[in-house]
Short mmCIF file of C-alpha atoms in Angstrom, two decimals:
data_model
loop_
_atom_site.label_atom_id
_atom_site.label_comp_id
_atom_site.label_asym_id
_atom_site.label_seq_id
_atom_site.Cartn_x
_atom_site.Cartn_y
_atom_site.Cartn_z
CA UNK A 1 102.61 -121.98 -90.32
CA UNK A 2 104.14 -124.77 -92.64
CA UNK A 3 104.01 -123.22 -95.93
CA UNK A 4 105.75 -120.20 -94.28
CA UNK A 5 108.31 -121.78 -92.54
CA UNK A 6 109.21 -123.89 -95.59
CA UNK A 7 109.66 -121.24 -97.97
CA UNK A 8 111.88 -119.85 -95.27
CA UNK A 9 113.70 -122.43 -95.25
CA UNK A 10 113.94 -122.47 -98.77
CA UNK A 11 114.68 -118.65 -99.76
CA UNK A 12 117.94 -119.13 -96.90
CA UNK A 13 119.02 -122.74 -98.34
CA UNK A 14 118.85 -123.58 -94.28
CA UNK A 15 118.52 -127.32 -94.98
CA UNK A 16 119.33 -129.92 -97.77
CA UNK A 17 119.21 -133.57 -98.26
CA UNK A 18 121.54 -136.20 -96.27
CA UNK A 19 122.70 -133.31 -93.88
CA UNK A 20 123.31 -133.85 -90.11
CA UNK A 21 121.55 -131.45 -88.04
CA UNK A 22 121.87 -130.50 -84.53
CA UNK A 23 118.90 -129.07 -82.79
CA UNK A 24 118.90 -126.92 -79.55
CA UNK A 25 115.73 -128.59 -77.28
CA UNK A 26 115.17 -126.86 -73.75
CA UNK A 27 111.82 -128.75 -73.51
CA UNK A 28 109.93 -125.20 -73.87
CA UNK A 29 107.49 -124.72 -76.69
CA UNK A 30 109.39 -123.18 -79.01
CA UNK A 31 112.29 -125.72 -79.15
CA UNK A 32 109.60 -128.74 -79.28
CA UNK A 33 107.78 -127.41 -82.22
CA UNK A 34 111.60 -127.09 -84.08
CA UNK A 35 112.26 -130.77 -83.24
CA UNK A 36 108.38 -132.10 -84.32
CA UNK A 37 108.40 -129.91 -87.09
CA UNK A 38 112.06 -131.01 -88.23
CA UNK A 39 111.12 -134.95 -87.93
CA UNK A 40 108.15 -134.15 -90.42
CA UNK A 41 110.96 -133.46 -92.83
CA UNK A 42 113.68 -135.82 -91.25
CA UNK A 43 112.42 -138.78 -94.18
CA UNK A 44 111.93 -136.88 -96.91
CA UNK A 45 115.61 -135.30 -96.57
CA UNK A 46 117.34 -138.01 -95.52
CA UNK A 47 118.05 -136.07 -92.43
CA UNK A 48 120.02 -137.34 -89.43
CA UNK A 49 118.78 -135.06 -86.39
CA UNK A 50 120.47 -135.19 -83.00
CA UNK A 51 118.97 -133.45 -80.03
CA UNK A 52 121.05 -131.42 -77.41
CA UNK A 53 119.85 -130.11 -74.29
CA UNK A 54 121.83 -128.38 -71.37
CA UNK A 55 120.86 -128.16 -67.87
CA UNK A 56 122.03 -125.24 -66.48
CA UNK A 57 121.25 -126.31 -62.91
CA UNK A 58 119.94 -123.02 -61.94
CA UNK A 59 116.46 -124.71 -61.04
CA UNK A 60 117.21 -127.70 -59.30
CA UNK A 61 115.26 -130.68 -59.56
CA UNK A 62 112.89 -128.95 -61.83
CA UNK A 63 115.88 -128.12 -64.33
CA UNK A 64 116.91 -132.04 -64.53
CA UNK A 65 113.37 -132.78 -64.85
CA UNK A 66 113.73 -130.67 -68.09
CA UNK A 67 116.35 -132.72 -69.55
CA UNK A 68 114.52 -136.16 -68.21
CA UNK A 69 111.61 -134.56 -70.54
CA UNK A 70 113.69 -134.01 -73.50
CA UNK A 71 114.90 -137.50 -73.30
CA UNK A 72 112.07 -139.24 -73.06
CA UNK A 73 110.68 -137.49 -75.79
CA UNK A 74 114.02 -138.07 -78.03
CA UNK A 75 113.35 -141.46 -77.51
CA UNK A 76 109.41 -141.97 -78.40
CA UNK A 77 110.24 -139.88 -81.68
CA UNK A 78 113.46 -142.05 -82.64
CA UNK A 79 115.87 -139.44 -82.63
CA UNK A 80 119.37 -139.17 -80.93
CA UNK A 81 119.55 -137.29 -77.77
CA UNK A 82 122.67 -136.03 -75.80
CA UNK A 83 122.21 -133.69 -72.57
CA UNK A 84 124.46 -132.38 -70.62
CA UNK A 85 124.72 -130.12 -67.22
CA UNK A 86 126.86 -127.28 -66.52
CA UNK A 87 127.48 -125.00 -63.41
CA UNK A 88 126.57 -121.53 -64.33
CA UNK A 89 126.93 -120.14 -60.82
CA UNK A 90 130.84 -121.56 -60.50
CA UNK A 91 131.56 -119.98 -64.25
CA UNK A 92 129.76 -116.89 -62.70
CA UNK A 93 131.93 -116.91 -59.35
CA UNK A 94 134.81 -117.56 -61.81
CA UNK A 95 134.47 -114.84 -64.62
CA UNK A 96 132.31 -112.17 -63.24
CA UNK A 97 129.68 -112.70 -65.87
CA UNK A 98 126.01 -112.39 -65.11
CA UNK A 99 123.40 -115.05 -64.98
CA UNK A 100 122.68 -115.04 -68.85
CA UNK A 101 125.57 -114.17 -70.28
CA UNK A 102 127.46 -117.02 -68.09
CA UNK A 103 124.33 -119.78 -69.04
CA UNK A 104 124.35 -118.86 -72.94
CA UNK A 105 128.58 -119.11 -72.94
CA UNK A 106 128.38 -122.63 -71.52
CA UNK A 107 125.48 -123.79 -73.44
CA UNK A 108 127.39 -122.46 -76.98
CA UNK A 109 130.72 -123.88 -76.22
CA UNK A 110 128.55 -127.34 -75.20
CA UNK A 111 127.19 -126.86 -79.05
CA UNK A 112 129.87 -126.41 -80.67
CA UNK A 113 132.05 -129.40 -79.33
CA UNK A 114 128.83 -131.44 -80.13
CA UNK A 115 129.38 -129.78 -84.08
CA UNK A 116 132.91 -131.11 -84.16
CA UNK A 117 132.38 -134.46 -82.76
CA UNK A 118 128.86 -134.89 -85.32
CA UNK A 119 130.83 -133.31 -88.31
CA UNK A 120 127.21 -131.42 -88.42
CA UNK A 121 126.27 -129.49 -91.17
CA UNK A 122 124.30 -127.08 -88.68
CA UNK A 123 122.77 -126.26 -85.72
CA UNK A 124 118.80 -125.64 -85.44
CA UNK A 125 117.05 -123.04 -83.10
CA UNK A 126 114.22 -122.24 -81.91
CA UNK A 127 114.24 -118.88 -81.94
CA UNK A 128 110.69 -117.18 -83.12
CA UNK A 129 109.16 -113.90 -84.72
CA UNK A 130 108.33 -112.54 -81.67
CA UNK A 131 112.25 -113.38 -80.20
CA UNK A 132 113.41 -111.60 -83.38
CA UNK A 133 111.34 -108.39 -82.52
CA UNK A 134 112.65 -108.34 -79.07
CA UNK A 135 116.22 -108.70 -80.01
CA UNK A 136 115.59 -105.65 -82.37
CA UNK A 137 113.86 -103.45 -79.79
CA UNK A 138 116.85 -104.37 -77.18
CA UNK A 139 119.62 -103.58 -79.49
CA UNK A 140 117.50 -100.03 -80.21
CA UNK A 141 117.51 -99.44 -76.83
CA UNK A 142 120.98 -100.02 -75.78
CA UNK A 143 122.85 -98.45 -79.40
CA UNK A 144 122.00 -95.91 -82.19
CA UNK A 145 124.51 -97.46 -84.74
CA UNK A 146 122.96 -99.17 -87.60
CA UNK A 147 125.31 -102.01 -87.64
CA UNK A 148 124.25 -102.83 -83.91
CA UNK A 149 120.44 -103.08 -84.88
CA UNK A 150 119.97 -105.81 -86.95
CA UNK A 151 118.65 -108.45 -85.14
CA UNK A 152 118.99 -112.32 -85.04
CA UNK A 153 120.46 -113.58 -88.57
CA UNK A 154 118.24 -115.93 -90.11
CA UNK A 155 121.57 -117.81 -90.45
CA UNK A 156 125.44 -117.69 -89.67
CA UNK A 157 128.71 -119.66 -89.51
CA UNK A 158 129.46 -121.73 -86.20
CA UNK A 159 131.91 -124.49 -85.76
CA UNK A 160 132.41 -126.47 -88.76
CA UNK A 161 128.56 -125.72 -90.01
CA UNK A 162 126.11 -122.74 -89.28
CA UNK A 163 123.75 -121.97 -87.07
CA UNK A 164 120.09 -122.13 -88.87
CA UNK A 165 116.59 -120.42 -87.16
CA UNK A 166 114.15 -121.78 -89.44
CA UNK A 167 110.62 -120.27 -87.16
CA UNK A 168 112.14 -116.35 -87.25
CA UNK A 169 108.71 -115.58 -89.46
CA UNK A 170 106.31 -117.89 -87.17
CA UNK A 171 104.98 -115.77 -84.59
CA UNK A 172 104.89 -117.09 -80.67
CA UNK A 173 101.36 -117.75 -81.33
CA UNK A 174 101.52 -119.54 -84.62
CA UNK A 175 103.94 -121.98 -82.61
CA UNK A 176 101.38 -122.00 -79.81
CA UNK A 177 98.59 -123.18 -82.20
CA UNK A 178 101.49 -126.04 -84.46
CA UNK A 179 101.97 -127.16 -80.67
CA UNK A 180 98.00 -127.86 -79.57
CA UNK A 181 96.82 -129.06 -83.49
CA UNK A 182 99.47 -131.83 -82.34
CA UNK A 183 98.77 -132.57 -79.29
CA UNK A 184 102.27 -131.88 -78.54
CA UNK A 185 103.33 -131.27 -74.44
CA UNK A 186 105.85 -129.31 -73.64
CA UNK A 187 107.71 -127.54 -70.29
CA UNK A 188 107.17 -124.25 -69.06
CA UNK A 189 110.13 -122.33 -67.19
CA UNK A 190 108.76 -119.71 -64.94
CA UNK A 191 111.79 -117.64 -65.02
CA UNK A 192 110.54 -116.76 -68.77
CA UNK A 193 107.92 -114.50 -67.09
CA UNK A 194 110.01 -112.97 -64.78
CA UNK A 195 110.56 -108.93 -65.69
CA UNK A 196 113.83 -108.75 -63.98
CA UNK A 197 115.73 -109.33 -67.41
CA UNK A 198 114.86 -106.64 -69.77
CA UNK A 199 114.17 -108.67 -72.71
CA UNK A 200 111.40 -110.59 -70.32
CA UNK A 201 110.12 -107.13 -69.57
CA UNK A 202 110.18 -106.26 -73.48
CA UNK A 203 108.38 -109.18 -73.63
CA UNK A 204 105.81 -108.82 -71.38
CA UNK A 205 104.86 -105.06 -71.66
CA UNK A 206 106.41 -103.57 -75.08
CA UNK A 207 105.87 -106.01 -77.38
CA UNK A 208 101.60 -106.68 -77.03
CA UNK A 209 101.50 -102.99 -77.80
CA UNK A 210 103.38 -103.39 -80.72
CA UNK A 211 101.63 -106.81 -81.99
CA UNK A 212 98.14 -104.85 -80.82
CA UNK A 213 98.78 -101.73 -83.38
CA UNK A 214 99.80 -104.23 -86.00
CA UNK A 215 99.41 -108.14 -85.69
CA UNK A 216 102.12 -108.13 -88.33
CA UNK A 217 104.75 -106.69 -86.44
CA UNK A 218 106.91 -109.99 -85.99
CA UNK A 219 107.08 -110.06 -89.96
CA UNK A 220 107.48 -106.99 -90.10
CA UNK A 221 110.75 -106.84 -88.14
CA UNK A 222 112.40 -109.95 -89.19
CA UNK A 223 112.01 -108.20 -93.02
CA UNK A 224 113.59 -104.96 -91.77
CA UNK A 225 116.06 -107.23 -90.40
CA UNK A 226 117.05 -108.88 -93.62
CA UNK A 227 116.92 -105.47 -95.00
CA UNK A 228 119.20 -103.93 -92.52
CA UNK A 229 122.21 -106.61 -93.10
CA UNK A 230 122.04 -106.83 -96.78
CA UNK A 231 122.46 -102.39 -96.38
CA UNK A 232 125.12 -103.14 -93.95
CA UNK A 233 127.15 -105.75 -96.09
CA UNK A 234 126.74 -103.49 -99.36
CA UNK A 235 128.18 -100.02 -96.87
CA UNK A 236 131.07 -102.45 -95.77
CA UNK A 237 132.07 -102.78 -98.97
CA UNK A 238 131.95 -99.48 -100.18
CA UNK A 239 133.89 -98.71 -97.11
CA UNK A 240 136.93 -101.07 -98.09
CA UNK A 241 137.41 -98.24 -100.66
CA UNK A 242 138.13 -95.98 -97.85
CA UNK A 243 140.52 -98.21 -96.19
CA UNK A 244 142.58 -98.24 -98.80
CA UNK A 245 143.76 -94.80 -98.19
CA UNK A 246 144.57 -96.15 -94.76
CA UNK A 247 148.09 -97.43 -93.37
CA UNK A 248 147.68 -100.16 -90.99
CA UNK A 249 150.93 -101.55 -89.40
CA UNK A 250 151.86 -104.20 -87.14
CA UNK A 251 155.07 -103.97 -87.10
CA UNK A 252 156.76 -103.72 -83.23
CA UNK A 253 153.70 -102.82 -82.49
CA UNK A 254 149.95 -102.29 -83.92
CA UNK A 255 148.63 -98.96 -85.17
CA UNK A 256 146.72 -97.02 -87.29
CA UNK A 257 147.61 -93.94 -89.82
CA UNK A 258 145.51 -91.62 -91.99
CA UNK A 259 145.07 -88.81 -93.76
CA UNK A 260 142.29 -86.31 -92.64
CA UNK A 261 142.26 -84.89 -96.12
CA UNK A 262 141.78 -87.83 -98.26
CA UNK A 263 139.42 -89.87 -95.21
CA UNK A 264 137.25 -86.47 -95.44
CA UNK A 265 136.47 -87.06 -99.13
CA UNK A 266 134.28 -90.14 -98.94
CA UNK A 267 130.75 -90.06 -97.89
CA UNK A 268 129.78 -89.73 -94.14
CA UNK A 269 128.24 -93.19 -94.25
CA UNK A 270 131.16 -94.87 -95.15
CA UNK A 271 133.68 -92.54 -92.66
CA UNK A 272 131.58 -93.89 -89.90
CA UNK A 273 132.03 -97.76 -91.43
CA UNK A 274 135.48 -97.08 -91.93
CA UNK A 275 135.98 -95.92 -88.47
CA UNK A 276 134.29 -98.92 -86.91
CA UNK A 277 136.52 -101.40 -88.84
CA UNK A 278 139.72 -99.73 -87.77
CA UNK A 279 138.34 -100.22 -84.45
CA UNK A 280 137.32 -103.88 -84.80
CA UNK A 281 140.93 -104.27 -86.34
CA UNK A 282 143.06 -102.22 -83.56
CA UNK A 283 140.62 -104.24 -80.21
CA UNK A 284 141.29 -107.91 -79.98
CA UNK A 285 137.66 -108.80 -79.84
CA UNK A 286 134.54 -106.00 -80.51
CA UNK A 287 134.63 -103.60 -77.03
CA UNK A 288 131.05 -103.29 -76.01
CA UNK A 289 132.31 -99.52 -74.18
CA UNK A 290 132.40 -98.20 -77.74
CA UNK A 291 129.22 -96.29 -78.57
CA UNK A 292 127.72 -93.71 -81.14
CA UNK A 293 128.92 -91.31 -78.84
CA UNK A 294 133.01 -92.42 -79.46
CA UNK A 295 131.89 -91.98 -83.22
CA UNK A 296 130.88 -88.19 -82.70
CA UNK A 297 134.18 -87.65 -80.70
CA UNK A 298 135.90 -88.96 -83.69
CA UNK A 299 133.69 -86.66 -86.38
CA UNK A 300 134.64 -83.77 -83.93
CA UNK A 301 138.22 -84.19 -83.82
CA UNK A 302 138.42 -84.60 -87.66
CA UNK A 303 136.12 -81.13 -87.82
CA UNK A 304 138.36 -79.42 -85.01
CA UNK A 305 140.13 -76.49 -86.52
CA UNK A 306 143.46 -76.89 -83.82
CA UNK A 307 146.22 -78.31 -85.77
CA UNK A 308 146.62 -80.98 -82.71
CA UNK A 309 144.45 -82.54 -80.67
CA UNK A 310 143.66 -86.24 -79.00
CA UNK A 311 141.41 -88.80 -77.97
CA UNK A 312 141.16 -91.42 -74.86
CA UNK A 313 139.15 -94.22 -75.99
CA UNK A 314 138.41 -97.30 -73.67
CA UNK A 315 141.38 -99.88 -73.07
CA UNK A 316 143.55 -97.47 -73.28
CA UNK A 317 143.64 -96.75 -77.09
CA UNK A 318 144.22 -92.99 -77.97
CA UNK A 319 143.62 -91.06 -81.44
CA UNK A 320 146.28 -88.22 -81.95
CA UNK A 321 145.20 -85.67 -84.87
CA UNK A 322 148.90 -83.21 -85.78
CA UNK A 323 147.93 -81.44 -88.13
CA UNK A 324 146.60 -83.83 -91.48
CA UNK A 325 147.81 -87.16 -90.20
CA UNK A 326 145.57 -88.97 -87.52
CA UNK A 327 147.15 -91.92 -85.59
CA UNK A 328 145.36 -94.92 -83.45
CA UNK A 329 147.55 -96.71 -81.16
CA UNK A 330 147.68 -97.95 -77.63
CA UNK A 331 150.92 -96.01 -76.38
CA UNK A 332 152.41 -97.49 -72.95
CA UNK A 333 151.86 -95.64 -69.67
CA UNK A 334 155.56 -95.87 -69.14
CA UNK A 335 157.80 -95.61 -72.44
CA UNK A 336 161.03 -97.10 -72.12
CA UNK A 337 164.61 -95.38 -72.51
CA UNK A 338 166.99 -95.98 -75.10
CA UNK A 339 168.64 -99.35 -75.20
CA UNK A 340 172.16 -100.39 -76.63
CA UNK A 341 172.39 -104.89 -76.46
CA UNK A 342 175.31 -107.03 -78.00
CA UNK A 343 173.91 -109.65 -80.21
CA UNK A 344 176.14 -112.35 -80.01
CA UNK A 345 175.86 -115.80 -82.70
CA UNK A 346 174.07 -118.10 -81.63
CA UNK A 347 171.65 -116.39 -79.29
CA UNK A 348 168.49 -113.97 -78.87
CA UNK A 349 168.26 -110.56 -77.36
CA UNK A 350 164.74 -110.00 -75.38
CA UNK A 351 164.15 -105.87 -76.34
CA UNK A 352 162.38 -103.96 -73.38
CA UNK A 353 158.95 -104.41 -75.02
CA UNK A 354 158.78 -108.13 -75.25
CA UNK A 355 159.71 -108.70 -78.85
CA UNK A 356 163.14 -110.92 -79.48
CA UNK A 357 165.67 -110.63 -81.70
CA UNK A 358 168.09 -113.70 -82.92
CA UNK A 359 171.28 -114.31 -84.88
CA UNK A 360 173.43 -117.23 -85.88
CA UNK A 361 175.00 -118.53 -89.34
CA UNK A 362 172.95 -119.47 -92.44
CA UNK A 363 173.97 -122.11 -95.16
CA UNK A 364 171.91 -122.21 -98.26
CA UNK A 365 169.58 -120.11 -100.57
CA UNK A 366 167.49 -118.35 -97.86
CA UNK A 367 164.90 -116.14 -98.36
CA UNK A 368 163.62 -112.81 -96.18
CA UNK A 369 160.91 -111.35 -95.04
CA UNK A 370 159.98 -108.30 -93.30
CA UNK A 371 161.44 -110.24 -90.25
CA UNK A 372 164.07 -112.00 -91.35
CA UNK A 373 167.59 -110.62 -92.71
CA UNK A 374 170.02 -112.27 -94.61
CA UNK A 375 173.34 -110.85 -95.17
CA UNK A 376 177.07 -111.94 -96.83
CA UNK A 377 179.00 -112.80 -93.40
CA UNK A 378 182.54 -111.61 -95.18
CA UNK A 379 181.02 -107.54 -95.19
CA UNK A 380 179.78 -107.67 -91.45
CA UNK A 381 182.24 -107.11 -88.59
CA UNK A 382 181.48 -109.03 -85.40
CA UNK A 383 179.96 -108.42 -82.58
CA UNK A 384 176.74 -107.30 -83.47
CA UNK A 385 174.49 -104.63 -81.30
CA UNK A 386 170.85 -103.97 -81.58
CA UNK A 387 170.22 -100.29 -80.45
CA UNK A 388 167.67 -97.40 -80.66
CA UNK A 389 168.37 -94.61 -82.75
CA UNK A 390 170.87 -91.94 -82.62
CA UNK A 391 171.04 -88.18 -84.05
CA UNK A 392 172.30 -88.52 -87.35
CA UNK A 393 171.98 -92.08 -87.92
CA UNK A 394 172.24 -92.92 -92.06
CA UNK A 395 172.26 -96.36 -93.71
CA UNK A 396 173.17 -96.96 -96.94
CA UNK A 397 170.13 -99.02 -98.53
CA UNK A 398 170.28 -102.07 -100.67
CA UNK A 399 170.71 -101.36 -104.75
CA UNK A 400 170.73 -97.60 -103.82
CA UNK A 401 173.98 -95.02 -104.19
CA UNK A 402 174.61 -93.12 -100.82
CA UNK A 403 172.67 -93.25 -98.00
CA UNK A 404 169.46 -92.36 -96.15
CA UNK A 405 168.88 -90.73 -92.69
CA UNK A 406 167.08 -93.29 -90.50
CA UNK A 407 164.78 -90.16 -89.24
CA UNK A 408 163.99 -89.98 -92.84
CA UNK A 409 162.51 -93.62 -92.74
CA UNK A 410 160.23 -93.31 -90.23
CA UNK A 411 158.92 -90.73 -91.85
CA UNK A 412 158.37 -91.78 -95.32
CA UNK A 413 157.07 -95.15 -93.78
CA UNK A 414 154.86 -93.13 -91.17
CA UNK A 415 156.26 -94.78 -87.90
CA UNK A 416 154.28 -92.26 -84.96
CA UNK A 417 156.94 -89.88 -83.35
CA UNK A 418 156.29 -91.82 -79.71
CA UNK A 419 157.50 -94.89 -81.64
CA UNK A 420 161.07 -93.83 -82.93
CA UNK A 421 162.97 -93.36 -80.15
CA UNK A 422 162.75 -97.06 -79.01
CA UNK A 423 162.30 -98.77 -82.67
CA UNK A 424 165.19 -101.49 -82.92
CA UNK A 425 168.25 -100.93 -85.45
CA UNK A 426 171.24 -103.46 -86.17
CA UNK A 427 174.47 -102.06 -86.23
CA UNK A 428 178.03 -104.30 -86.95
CA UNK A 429 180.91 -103.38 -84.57
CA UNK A 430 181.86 -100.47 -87.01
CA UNK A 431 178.59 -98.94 -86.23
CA UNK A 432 177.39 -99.38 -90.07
CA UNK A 433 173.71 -99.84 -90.36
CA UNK A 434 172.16 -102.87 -91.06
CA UNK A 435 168.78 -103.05 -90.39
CA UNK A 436 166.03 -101.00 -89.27
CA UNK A 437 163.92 -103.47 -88.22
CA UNK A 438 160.79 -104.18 -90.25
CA UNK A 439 161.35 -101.12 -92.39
CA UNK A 440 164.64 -100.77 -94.51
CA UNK A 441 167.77 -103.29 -94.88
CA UNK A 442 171.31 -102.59 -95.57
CA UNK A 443 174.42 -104.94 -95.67
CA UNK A 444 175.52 -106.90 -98.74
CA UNK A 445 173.43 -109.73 -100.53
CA UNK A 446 175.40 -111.55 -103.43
CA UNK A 447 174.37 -114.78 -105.07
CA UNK A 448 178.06 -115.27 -105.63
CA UNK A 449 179.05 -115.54 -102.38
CA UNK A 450 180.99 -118.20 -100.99
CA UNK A 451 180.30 -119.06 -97.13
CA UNK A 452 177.90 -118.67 -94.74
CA UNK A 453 175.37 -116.08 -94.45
CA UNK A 454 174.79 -113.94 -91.47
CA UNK A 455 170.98 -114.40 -90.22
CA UNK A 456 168.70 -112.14 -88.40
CA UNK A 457 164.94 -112.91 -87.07
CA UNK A 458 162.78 -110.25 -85.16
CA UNK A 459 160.25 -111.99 -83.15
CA UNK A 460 157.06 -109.39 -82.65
CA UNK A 461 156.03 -109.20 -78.92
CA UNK A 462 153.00 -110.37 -79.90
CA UNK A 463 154.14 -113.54 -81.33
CA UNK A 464 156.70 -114.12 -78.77
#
């Protein structure tokens, strides 16, 4: 098991000289044969290796004893220890999580304080061969995505370091046999052979099959893992060529915009990718509702032959095909009416979705953004309103002769229909145009001129 573990090591560049590594230590075989197996290599590499433990207090007396084990064992080896304890069943009562999910959150965010206050380089596991081929057979059972079937990486970013799994090609029993050539003891958890969870049942009845029909098979699936994500990384690039073609906007508020034409040319591969990226970028945080079965809706509406048609996808996020364009966006259950505010110096106007407005006087060479709006104070006519739009409404546009209908705007920048009626516009007291928010400006800008300068800043809602 050494030589393989070490070239490991090696081919992923887990661990070099003088680092500070953190190592996850239950007391359970696995974990004990990271931390002997690590101090081998601790004086060779200069290595400074600090032990965490957790105690998730789901056992009792027998869980502390765990910890007391861990210790102990810290202590005869010379290496630093820090445990800890945390109430899984509160964080359970208090988020609704289940048992594992609740235990693994706790024991992470413990890990990756402890990487901030070590300045570690990274963070060791124990996780195994036969833990890899699990992970893979759960993630085949619950998804038929490619990009959700890849397994444990052999290494990742966390905190200021990564995390590192230096056994994923040592099987359980290789780890077994490193632990009884060195007289090494260790702590069982009984809840391991429970077949309540489904990775325990995996575990227990799946994977001897699998290791039966081929004594490889741990090997075999941490390679296909490897595979897989070097596939996936090379298709998510390709796929950035197809979001080029895409408009993404987050201005008032977050969308998406394409053309079923031009996203039909690419490869199905990468319309799928592309698809899943727009989703990672329109949902806060990857939605675990969203299946292979979303993607087919998706396929189907772009293959529909009805000029419109939509799309209710989970938290409330709906895809609207007219005709080429396709739009993702969250539209509100209750749109609000039109809106007509004075914007008085000096102060901020809250708009009905959230998002603030704010104008006073400006002295000095500013400069603008899509947000901000400088203007020459002697070609604006106080008091200022910020309004929705109106039939008819034109606005003569910076370095351009004559005007432009506001309607035309939206539609050159593709603003969604649902979106225009309520999209904020700055008018003087004459009713001239100034600024359509985040889009187009109007109003006078001259280097030449002598006093202050009129100031506008949109706050986004979801800044505010």
């Amino acid at each position: 098991m050494d030589h393989a573990v070490h070239t490991f090591i090696s081919k992923h560049q887990m661990i070099q000289p003088h680092q500070t590594l953190l190592v996850a230590v239950s007391g359970g075989p696995d974990s004990v044969a990271l931390l002997h197996f690590l101090c081998a290599m601790k004086h060779k590499l200069s290595l400074r290796l600090i032990a965490l433990s957790v105690d998730h207090q789901l056992r009792g007396e027998e869980s502390q004893a765990d910890l007391r084990f861990v210790e102990d064992m810290c202590e005869s080896l010379g290496v630093e220890f820090v445990g800890t304890s945390v109430d899984v069943h509160a964080y359970k009562k208090d988020t609704g999580k289940g048992t594992q999910e609740a235990a693994r959150e706790l024991r992470y965010a413990f890990f990756e304080k402890m990487m901030y206050a070590y300045q570690a380089d990274a963070m060791a596991m124990g996780h195994h061969g036969d833990d890899q081929a699990e992970t893979i057979l759960m993630q085949l059972m619950r998804s038929a995505r490619p990009e959700a079937v890849q397994g444990m990486p052999a290494t990742r970013r966390f905190a200021c370091g990564k995390i590192i799994r230096p056994f994923l090609m040592a099987s359980k029993d290789q780890i077994a046999s490193y632990l009884e050539e060195q007289a090494i003891e260790v702590r069982k958890d009984p809840s391991n052979e429970e077949t309540e969870y489904t990775r325990n049942a995996i575990r227990q009845h799946l994977l001897p099959f699998m290791k039966e029909n081929n004594p490889q098979f741990h090997k075999h699936m941490q390679v296909w893992s490897e595979r897989a994500r070097e596939e996936r990384s090379y298709i998510n690039e390709q796929a950035q060529k197809v979001l080029e073609t895409v408009h993404f906007s987050s201005n008032v508020e977050k969308f998406v915009q394409l053309s079923k034409q031009t996203f039909k040319t690419f490869p199905l591969a990468l319309q799928r990718t592309a698809f899943h990226l727009i989703l990672n970028y329109l949902y806060v945080k990857q939605n675990e509702d969203i299946s292979y079965l979303h993607e087919e809706m998706f396929m189907n509406l772009m293959n529909d032959e009805k000029p419109n048609a939509s799309l209710d996808f989970p938290e409330g996020l709906k895809i609207i095909r007219a005709y080429d364009d396709i739009t993702f966006s969250f539209p509100k259950e209750h749109e609000c009416n039109g809106y007509s505010y004075i914007l008085e110096m000096g102060e901020e106007v809250q708009l009905p979705d959230g998002s603030e407005l704010r104008a006073d006087w400006f002295s000095g060479d500013g400069t603008e953004d899509s947000y901000t709006y400088l203007c020459d104070s002697h070609h604006v006519k106080l008091p200022l309103s910020v309004r929705t739009r109106q039939e008819g409404d034109r606005i003569r546009l910076r370095g351009m002769n004559g005007s432009k209908k506001v309607k035309d705007i939206f539609i050159d920048q593709k603003i969604p229909a649902r979106l225009r009626p309520t999209w904020p516009i700055v008018t003087d007291q004459t009713g001239k145009i100034l600024w359509v928010i985040g889009l187009k400006k109007g109003g006078e800008r001259t280097s030449l001129s002598s006093g202050p300068w009129l100031r506008l800043h949109y706050k986004n809602k979801a800044d505010t």
